[in-house]
PDB file of C-alpha atoms in Angstrom:
ATOM      1  CA  MET T  13     103.824  93.650  84.997  1.00 51.00           C
ATOM      2  CA  HIS T  14     104.492  96.646  83.580  1.00 56.00           C
ATOM      3  CA  THR T  15     107.696  97.974  82.232  1.00 68.00           C
ATOM      4  CA  VAL T  16     110.072  99.035  84.957  1.00 83.00           C
ATOM      5  CA  THR T  17     111.225 102.268  84.999  1.00 87.00           C
ATOM      6  CA  SER T  18     114.359 104.077  86.798  1.00 92.00           C
ATOM      7  CA  PRO T  19     111.892 105.745  89.233  1.00 92.00           C
ATOM      8  CA  THR T  20     110.652 102.323  90.489  1.00 93.00           C
ATOM      9  CA  LEU T  21     114.179 100.987  90.735  1.00 95.00           C
ATOM     10  CA  GLN T  22     115.243 104.043  92.567  1.00 95.00           C
ATOM     11  CA  LEU T  23     112.093 103.514  94.683  1.00 96.00           C
ATOM     12  CA  LEU T  24     112.851  99.839  95.395  1.00 97.00           C
ATOM     13  CA  ALA T  25     116.502 100.742  96.295  1.00 97.00           C
ATOM     14  CA  TRP T  26     115.619 103.374  98.574  1.00 97.00           C
ATOM     15  CA  ILE T  27     113.312 100.945 100.802  1.00 97.00           C
ATOM     16  CA  ALA T  28     115.870  98.281 100.583  1.00 97.00           C
ATOM     17  CA  GLU T  29     118.528 100.924 102.314  1.00 97.00           C
ATOM     18  CA  ARG T  30     116.613 100.578 105.570  1.00 96.00           C
ATOM     19  CA  ARG T  31     113.526  99.914 107.476  1.00 94.00           C
ATOM     20  CA  ARG T  32     110.853 102.869 106.153  1.00 97.00           C
ATOM     21  CA  THR T  33     107.491 103.301 107.679  1.00 97.00           C
ATOM     22  CA  TYR T  34     104.317 104.143 105.532  1.00 95.00           C
ATOM     23  CA  PRO T  35     104.291 107.813 106.519  1.00 95.00           C
ATOM     24  CA  GLU T  36     107.955 108.482 105.735  1.00 95.00           C
ATOM     25  CA  THR T  37     107.140 106.716 102.358  1.00 94.00           C
ATOM     26  CA  MET T  38     104.145 108.207 101.754  1.00 91.00           C
ATOM     27  CA  GLU T  39     105.890 111.926 102.242  1.00 90.00           C
ATOM     28  CA  ALA T  40     108.926 111.023  99.936  1.00 91.00           C
ATOM     29  CA  TRP T  41     107.133 108.906  97.214  1.00 89.00           C
ATOM     30  CA  LYS T  42     103.263 109.698  96.941  1.00 81.00           C
ATOM     31  CA  SER T  43     102.069 112.000  94.048  1.00 77.00           C
ATOM     32  CA  SER T  44      98.935 113.154  93.066  1.00 75.00           C
ATOM     33  CA  CYS T  45     100.275 113.725  89.079  1.00 75.00           C
ATOM     34  CA  PRO T  46      98.888 110.873  87.068  1.00 73.00           C
ATOM     35  CA  ARG T  47     102.284 111.240  85.427  1.00 73.00           C
ATOM     36  CA  LEU T  48     104.428 110.295  87.981  1.00 71.00           C
ATOM     37  CA  THR T  49     102.475 107.300  89.764  1.00 85.00           C
ATOM     38  CA  VAL T  50     105.853 105.616  90.898  1.00 90.00           C
ATOM     39  CA  TRP T  51     104.594 104.529  94.625  1.00 91.00           C
ATOM     40  CA  GLU T  52     100.735 103.236  93.061  1.00 89.00           C
ATOM     41  CA  ASP T  53     102.687 101.204  90.281  1.00 90.00           C
ATOM     42  CA  ALA T  54     105.102  99.670  92.756  1.00 94.00           C
ATOM     43  CA  VAL T  55     101.810  98.662  94.927  1.00 93.00           C
ATOM     44  CA  ALA T  56     100.006  97.750  91.786  1.00 91.00           C
ATOM     45  CA  ASP T  57     102.705  95.379  90.384  1.00 94.00           C
ATOM     46  CA  ASP T  58     102.923  93.580  93.804  1.00 96.00           C
ATOM     47  CA  LEU T  59     106.670  95.222  94.388  1.00 96.00           C
ATOM     48  CA  VAL T  60     106.003  96.538  97.916  1.00 97.00           C
ATOM     49  CA  ARG T  61     103.765  95.674 100.772  1.00 97.00           C
ATOM     50  CA  ILE T  62     102.476  97.297 104.000  1.00 96.00           C
ATOM     51  CA  GLU T  63     103.280  95.069 107.106  1.00 97.00           C
ATOM     52  CA  ARG T  64     102.679  96.831 110.746  1.00 96.00           C
ATOM     53  CA  GLY T  65     103.300 100.042 109.420  1.00 96.00           C
ATOM     54  CA  ASN T  66     106.386  99.500 107.683  1.00 97.00           C
ATOM     55  CA  VAL T  67     106.976  99.276 103.785  1.00 98.00           C
ATOM     56  CA  LEU T  68     108.927  96.301 102.722  1.00 98.00           C
ATOM     57  CA  LEU T  69     109.847  94.754  99.458  1.00 98.00           C
ATOM     58  CA  THR T  70     107.916  91.730  98.201  1.00 97.00           C
ATOM     59  CA  ALA T  71     110.094  88.636  96.587  1.00 97.00           C
ATOM     60  CA  ALA T  72     109.177  90.201  93.582  1.00 96.00           C
ATOM     61  CA  GLY T  73     110.210  93.510  94.464  1.00 96.00           C
ATOM     62  CA  THR T  74     113.466  91.853  95.784  1.00 96.00           C
ATOM     63  CA  ASP T  75     114.134  90.299  92.563  1.00 95.00           C
ATOM     64  CA  LEU T  76     113.081  92.957  90.452  1.00 94.00           C
ATOM     65  CA  LEU T  77     115.871  94.607  92.426  1.00 93.00           C
ATOM     66  CA  SER T  78     118.638  92.273  92.261  1.00 91.00           C
ATOM     67  CA  GLY T  79     118.233  91.754  88.270  1.00 88.00           C
ATOM     68  CA  HIS T  80     119.410  95.539  87.701  1.00 76.00           C
TER      69      HIS T  80
END
């Protein structure tokens, strides 16, 4: 797993606040900037998952968030 950045923790906390849909998440977090890949990194690091159109934290994402 990569070093966890503040934006990654913000993404995880944002998802944990309430149910988030995939379109809502993409509108708020997707970036085409190669230097700001918060969403892509969270998916690659298995911190979030998409299930039935909703974005959820994985066990790893929940553990990471609770540890910070």
